[in-house]
Short mmCIF file of N, CA and C in Angstrom, two decimals:
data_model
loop_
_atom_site.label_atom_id
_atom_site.label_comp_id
_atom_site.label_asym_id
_atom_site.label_seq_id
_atom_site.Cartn_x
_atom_site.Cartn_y
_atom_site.Cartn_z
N UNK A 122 -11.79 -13.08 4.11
CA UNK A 122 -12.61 -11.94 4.47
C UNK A 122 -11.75 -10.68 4.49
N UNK A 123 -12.34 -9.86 4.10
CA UNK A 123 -11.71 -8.32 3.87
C UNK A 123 -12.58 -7.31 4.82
N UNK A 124 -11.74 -6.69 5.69
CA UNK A 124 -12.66 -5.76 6.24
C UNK A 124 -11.47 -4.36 6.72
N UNK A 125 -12.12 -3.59 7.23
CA UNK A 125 -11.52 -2.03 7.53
C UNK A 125 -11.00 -2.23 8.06
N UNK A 126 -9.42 -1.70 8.10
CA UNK A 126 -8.53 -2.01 9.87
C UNK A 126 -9.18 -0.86 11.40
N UNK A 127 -8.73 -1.58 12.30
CA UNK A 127 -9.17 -0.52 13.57
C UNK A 127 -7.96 -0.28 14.10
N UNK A 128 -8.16 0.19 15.45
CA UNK A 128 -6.66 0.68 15.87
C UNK A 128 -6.27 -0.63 16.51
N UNK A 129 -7.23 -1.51 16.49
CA UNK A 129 -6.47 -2.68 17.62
C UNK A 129 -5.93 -3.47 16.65
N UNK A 130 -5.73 -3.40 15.24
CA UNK A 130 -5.05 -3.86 14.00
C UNK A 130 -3.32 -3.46 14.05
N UNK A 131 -3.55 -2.08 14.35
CA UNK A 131 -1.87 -1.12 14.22
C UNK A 131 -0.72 -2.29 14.19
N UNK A 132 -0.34 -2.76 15.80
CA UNK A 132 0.70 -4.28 15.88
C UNK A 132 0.74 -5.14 14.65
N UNK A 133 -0.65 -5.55 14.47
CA UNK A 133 -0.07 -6.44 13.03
C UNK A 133 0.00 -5.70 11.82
N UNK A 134 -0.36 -4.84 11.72
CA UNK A 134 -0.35 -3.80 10.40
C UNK A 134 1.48 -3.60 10.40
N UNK A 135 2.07 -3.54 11.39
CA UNK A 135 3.33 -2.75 11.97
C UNK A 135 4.25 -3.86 11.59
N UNK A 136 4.32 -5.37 12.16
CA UNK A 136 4.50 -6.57 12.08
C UNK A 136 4.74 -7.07 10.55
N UNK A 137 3.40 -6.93 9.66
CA UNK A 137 3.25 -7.03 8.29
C UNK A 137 4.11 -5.87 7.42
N UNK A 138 4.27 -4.92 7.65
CA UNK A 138 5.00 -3.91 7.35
C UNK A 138 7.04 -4.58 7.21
N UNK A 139 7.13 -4.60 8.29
CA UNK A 139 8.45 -4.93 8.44
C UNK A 139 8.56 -6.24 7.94
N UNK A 140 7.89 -7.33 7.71
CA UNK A 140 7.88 -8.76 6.91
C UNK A 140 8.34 -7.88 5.70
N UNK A 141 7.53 -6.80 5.09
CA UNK A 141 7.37 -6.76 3.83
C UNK A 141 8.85 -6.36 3.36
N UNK A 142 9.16 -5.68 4.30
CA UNK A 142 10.71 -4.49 4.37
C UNK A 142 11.50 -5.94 3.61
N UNK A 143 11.44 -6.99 4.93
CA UNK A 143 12.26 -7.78 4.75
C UNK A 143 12.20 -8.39 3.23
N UNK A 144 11.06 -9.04 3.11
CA UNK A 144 10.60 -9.61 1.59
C UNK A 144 11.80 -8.71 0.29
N UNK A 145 11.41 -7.45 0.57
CA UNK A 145 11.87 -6.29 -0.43
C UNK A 145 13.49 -6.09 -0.38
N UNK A 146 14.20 -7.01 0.77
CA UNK A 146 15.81 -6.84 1.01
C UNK A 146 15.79 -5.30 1.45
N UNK A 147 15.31 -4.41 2.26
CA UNK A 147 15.36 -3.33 2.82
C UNK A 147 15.06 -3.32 4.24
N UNK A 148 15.54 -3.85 5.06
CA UNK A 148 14.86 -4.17 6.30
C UNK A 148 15.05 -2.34 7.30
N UNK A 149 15.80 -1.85 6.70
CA UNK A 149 16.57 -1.03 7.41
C UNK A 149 15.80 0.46 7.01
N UNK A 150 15.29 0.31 5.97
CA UNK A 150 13.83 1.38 5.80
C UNK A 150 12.56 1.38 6.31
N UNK A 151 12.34 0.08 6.85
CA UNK A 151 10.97 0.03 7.44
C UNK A 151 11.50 1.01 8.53
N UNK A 152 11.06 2.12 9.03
CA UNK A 152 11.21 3.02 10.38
C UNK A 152 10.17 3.70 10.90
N UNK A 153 9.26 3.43 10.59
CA UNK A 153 7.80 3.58 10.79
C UNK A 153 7.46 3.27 12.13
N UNK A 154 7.06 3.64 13.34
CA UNK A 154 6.51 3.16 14.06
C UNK A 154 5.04 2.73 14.70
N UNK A 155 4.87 2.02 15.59
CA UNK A 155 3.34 1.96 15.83
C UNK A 155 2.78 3.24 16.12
N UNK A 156 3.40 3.78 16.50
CA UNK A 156 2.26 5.19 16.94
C UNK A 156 2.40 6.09 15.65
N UNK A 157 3.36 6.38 15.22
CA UNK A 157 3.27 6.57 13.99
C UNK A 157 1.97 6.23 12.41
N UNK A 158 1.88 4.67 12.85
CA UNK A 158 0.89 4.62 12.08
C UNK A 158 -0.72 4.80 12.62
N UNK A 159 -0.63 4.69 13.80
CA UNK A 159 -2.01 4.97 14.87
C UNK A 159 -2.48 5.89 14.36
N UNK A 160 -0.92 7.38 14.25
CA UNK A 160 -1.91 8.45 14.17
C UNK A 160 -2.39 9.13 13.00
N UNK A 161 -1.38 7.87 11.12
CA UNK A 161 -1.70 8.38 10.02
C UNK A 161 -3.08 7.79 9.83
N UNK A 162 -3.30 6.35 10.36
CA UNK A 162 -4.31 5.90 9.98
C UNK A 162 -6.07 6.23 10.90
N UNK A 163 -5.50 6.29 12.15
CA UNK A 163 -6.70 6.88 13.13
C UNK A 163 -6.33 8.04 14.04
N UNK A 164 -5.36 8.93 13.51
CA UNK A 164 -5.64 10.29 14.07
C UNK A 164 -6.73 11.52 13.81
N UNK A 165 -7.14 12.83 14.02
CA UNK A 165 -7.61 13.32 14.10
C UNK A 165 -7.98 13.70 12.56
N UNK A 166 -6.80 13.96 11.54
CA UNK A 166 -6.85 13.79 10.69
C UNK A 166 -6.17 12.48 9.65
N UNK A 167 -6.90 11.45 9.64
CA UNK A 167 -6.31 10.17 8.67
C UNK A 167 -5.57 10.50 7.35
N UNK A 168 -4.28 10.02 7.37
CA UNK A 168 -3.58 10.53 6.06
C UNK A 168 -3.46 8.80 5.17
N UNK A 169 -3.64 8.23 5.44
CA UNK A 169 -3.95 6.66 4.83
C UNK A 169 -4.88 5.82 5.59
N UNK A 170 -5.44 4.64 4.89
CA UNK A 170 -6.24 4.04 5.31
C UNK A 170 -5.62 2.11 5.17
N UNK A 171 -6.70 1.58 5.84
CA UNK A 171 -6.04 0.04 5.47
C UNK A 171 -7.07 -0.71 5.77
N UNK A 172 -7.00 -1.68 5.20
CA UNK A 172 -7.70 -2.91 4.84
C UNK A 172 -6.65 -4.56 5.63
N UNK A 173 -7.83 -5.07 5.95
CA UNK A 173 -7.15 -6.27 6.74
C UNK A 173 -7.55 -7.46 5.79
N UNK A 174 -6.61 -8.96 5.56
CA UNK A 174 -7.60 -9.77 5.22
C UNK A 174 -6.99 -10.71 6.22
N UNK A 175 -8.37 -11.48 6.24
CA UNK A 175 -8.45 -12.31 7.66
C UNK A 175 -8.66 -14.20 7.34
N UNK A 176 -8.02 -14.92 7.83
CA UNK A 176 -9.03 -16.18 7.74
C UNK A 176 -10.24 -16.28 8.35
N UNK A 177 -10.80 -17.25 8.05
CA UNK A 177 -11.84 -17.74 8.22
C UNK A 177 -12.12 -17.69 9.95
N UNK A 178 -11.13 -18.35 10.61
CA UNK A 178 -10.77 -17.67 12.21
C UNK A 178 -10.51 -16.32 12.62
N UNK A 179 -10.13 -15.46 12.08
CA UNK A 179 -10.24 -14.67 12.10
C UNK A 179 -8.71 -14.06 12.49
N UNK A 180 -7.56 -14.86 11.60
CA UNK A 180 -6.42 -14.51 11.67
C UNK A 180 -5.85 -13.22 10.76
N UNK A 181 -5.54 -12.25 11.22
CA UNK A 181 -4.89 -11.51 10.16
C UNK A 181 -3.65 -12.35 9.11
N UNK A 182 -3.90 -12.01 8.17
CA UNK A 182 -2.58 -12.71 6.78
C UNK A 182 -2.60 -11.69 6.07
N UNK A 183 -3.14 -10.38 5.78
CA UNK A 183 -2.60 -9.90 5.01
C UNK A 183 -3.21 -8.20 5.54
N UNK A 184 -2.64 -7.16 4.67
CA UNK A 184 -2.95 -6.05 4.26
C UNK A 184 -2.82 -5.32 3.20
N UNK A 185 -3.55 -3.94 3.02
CA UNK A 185 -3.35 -3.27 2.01
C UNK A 185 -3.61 -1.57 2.83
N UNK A 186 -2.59 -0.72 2.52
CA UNK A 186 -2.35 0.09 2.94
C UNK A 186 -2.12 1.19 1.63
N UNK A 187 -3.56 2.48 1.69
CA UNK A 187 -3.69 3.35 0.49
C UNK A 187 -3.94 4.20 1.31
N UNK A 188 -4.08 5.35 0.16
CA UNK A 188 -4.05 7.00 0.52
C UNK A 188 -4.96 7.22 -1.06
N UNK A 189 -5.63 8.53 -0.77
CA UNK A 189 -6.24 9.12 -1.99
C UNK A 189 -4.75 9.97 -2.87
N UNK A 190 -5.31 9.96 -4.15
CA UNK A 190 -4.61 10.40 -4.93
C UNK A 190 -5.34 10.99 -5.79
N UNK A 191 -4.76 12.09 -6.84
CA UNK A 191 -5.90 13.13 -7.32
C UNK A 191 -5.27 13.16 -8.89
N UNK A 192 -6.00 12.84 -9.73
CA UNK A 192 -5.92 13.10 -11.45
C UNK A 192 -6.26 14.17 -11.89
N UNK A 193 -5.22 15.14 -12.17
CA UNK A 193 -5.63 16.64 -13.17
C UNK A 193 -5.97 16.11 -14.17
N UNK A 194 -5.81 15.04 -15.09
CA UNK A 194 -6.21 14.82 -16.11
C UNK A 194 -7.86 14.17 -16.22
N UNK A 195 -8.03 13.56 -15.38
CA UNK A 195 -9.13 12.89 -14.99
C UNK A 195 -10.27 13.85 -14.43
N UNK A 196 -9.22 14.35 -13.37
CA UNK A 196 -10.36 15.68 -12.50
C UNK A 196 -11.22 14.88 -11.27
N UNK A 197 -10.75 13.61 -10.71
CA UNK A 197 -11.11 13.30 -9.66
C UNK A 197 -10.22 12.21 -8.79
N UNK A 198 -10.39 11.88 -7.97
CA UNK A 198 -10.26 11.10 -7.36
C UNK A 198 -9.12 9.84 -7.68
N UNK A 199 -8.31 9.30 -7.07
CA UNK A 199 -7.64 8.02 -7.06
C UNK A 199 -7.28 7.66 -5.97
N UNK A 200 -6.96 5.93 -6.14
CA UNK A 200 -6.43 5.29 -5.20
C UNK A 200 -5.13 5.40 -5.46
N UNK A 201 -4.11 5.59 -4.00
CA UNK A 201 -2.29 4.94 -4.49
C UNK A 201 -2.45 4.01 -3.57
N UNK A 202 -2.38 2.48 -3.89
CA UNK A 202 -2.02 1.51 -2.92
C UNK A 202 -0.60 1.81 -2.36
N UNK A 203 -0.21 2.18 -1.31
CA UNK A 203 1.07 1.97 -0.89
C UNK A 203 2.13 0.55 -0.74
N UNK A 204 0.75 -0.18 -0.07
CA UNK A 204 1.45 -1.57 0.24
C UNK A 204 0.76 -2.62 0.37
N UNK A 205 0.53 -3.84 -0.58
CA UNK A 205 0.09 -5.02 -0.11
C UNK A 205 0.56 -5.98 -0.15
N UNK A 206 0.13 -6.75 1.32
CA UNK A 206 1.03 -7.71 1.61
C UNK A 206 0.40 -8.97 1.50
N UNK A 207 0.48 -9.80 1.73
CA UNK A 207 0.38 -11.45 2.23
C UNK A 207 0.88 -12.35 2.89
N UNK A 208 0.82 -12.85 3.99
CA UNK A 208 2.28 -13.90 4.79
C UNK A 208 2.48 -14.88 3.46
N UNK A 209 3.67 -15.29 3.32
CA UNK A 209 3.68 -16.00 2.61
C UNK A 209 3.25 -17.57 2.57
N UNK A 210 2.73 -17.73 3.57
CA UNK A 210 1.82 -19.38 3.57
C UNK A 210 0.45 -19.38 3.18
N UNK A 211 0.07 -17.87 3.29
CA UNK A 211 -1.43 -18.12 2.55
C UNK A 211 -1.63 -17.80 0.94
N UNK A 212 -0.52 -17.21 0.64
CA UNK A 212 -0.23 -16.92 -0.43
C UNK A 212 -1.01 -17.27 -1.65
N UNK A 213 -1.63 -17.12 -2.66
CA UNK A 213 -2.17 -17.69 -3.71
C UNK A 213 -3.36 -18.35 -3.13
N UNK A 214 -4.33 -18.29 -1.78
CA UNK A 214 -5.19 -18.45 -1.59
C UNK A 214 -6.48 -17.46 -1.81
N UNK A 215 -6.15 -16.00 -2.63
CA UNK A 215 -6.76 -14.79 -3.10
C UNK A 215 -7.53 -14.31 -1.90
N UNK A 216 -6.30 -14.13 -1.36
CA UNK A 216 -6.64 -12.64 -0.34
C UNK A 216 -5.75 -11.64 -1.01
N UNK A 217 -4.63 -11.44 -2.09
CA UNK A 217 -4.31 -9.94 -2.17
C UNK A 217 -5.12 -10.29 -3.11
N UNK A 218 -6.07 -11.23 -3.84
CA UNK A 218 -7.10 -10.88 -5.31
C UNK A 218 -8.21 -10.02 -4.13
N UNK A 219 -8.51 -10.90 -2.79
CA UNK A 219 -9.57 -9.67 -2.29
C UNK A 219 -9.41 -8.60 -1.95
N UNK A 220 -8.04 -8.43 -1.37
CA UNK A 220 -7.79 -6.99 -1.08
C UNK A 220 -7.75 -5.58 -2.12
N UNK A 221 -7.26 -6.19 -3.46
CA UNK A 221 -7.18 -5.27 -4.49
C UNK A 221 -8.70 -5.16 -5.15
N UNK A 222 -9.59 -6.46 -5.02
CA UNK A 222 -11.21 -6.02 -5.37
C UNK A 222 -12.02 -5.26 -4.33
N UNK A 223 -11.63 -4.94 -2.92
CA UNK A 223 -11.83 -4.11 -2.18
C UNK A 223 -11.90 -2.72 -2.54
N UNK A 224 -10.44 -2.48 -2.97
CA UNK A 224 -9.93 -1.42 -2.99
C UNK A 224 -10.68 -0.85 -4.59
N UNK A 225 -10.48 -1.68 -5.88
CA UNK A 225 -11.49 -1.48 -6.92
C UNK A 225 -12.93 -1.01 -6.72
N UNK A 226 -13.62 -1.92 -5.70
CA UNK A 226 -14.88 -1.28 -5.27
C UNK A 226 -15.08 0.04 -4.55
N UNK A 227 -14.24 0.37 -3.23
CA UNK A 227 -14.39 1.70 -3.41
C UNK A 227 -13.69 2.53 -4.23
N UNK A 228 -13.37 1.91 -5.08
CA UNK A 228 -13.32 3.17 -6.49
C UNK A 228 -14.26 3.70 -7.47
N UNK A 229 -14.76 2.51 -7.51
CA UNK A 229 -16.12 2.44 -8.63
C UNK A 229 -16.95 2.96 -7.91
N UNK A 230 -17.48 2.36 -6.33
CA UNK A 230 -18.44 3.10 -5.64
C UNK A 230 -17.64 4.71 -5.50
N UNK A 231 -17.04 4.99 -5.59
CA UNK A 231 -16.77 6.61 -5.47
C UNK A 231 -16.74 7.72 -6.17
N UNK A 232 -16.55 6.63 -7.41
CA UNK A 232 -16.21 7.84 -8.70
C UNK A 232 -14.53 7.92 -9.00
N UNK A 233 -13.67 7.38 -8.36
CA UNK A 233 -12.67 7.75 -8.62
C UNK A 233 -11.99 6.54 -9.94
N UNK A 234 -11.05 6.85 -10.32
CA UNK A 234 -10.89 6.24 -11.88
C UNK A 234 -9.37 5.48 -11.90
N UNK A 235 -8.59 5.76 -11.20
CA UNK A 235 -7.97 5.16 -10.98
C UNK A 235 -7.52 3.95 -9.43
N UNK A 236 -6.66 3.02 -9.72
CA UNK A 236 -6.30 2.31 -8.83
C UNK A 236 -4.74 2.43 -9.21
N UNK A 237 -3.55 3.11 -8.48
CA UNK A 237 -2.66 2.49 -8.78
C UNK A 237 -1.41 2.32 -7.71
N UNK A 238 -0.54 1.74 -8.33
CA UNK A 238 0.77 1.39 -7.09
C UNK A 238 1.74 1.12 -8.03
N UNK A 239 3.31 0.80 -7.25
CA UNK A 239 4.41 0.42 -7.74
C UNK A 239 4.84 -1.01 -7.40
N UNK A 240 5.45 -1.70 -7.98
CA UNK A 240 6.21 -3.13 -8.15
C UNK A 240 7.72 -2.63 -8.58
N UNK A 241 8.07 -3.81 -7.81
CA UNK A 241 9.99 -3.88 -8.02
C UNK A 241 10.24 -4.24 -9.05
N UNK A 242 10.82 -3.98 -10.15
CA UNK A 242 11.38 -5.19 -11.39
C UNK A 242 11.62 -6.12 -11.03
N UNK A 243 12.36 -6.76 -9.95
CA UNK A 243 12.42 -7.93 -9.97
C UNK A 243 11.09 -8.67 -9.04
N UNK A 244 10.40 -8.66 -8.69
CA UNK A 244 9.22 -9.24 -8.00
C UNK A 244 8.56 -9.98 -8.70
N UNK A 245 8.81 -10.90 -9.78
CA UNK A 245 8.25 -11.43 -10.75
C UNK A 245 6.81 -11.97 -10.66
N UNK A 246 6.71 -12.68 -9.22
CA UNK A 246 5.25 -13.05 -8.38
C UNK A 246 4.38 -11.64 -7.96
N UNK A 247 5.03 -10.84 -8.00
CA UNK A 247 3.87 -9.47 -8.18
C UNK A 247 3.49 -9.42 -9.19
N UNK A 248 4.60 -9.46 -10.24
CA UNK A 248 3.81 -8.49 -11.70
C UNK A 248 2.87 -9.84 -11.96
N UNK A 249 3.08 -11.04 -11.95
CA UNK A 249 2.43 -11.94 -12.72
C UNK A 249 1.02 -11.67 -11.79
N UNK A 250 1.24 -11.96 -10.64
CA UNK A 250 -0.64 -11.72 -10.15
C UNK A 250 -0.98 -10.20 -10.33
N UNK A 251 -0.19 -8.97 -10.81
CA UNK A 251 -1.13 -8.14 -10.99
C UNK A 251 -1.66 -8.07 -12.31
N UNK A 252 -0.39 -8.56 -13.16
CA UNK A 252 -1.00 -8.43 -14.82
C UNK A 252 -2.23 -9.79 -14.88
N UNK A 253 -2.31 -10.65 -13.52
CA UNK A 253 -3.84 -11.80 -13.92
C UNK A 253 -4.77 -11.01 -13.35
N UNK A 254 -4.50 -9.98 -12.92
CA UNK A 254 -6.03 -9.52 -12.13
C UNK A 254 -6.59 -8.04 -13.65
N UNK A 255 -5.62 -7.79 -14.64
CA UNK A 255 -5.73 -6.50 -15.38
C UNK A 255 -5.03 -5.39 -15.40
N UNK A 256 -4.32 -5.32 -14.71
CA UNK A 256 -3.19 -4.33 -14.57
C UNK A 256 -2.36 -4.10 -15.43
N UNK A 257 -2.18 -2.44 -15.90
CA UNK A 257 -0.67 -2.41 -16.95
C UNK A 257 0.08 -1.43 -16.39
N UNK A 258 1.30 -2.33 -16.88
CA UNK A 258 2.31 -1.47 -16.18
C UNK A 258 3.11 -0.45 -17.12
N UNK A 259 3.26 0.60 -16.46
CA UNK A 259 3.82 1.81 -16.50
C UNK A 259 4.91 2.39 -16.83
N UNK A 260 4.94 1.33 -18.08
CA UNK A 260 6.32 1.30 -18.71
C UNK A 260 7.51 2.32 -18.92
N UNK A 261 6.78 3.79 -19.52
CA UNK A 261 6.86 4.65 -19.60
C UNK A 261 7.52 5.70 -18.40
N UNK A 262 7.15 5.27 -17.48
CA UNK A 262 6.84 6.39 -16.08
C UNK A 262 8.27 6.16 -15.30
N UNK A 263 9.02 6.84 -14.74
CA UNK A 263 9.58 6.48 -13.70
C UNK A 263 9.57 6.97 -12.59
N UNK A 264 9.47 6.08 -11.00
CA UNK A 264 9.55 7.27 -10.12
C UNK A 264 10.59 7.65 -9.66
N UNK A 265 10.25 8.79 -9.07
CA UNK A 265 11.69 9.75 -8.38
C UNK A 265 10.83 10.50 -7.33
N UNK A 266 12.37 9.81 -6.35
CA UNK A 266 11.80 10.54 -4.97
C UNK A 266 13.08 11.17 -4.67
N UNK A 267 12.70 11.75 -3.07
CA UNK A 267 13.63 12.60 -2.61
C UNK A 267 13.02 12.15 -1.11
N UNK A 268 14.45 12.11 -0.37
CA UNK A 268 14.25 11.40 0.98
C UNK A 268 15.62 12.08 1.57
N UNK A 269 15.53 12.10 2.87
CA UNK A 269 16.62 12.34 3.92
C UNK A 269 17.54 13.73 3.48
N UNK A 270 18.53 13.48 3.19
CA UNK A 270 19.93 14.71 2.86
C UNK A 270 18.92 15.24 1.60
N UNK A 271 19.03 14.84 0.41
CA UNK A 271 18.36 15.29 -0.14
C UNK A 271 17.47 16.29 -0.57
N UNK A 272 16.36 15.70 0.58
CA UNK A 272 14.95 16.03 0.13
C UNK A 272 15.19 17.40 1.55
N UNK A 273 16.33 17.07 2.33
CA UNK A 273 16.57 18.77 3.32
C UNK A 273 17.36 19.74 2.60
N UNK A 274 17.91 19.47 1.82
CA UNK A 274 19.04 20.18 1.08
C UNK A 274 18.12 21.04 0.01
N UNK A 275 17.39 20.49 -0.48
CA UNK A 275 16.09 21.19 -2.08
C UNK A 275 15.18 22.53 -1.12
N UNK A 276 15.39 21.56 0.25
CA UNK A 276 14.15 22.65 1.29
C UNK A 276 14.81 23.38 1.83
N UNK A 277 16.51 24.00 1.34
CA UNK A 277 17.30 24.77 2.27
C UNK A 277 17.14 24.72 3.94
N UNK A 278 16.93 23.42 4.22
CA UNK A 278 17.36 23.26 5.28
C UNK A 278 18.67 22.75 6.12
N UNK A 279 19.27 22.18 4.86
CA UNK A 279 21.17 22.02 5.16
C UNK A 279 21.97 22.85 4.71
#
């Protein structure tokens, strides 16, 4: 089952987050905190949204954590998945297939035209379940960010 997260979600949203850090060999970037995400996801103004998937009991095992994203070329609307996860024991039981047909549906129901996110090169169990669900990857594209020293130094703030 797939449904909307609430705020009484945040802990395991927070929990699942830092699994993922770990999964990714970055444990030391997850720095996000719970209130932190309280107030991107249910503050006054929401800057991301999330999706829970649940067993049948009604255990959390997974998430998916997006934000809107906007196509000049397109001229509307997109999804950026930030993050989806899965514990790894439920794994291949298609909860991230439900979480990403979630996220497809409110696209289609919205109008918006894209769905997209990033994968590690080496994550080989990502790319293979995203290229079975239709997905192409972005061969072409690379990203580039700017974080910490950096991204204060461009903003003349060091």
């Amino acid at each position: 089952m797939i449904r909307s997260a609430v705020v009484g979600d945040v802990p395991v949203i927070h929990s699942m987050i830092r699994e993922l850090a770990e999964y990714e060999k970055v444990p030391q970037e997850a720095r996000a905190t719970e209130e932190q995400l309280r107030e991107a996801l249910f503050g006054e103004r929401p800057a991301a949204f999330a999706h829970i998937a649940q067993t049948p009991e009604g255990e959390a095992v997974g998430f998916s954590l997006w934000f809107l994203s906007f196509s000049t070329w397109r001229g509307v609307h997109g999804i950026y998945l930030e993050d989806l996860y899965v514990r790894p024991g439920v794994r291949g039981g298609g909860y991230g297939k439900a979480l990403l047909a979630e996220l497809a549906r409110i696209c289609v129901e919205r109008g918006y035209e894209r769905l997209e996110w990033s994968v590690l090169d080496w994550n080989v169990p990502a790319i293979d379940f995203y290229r079975s669900v239709g997905a192409v990857p972005m061969d072409e594209w690379t990203v580039n960010r700017l974080t910490d020293d950096a991204l204060r130094e461009l903003a003349g703030a060091e």
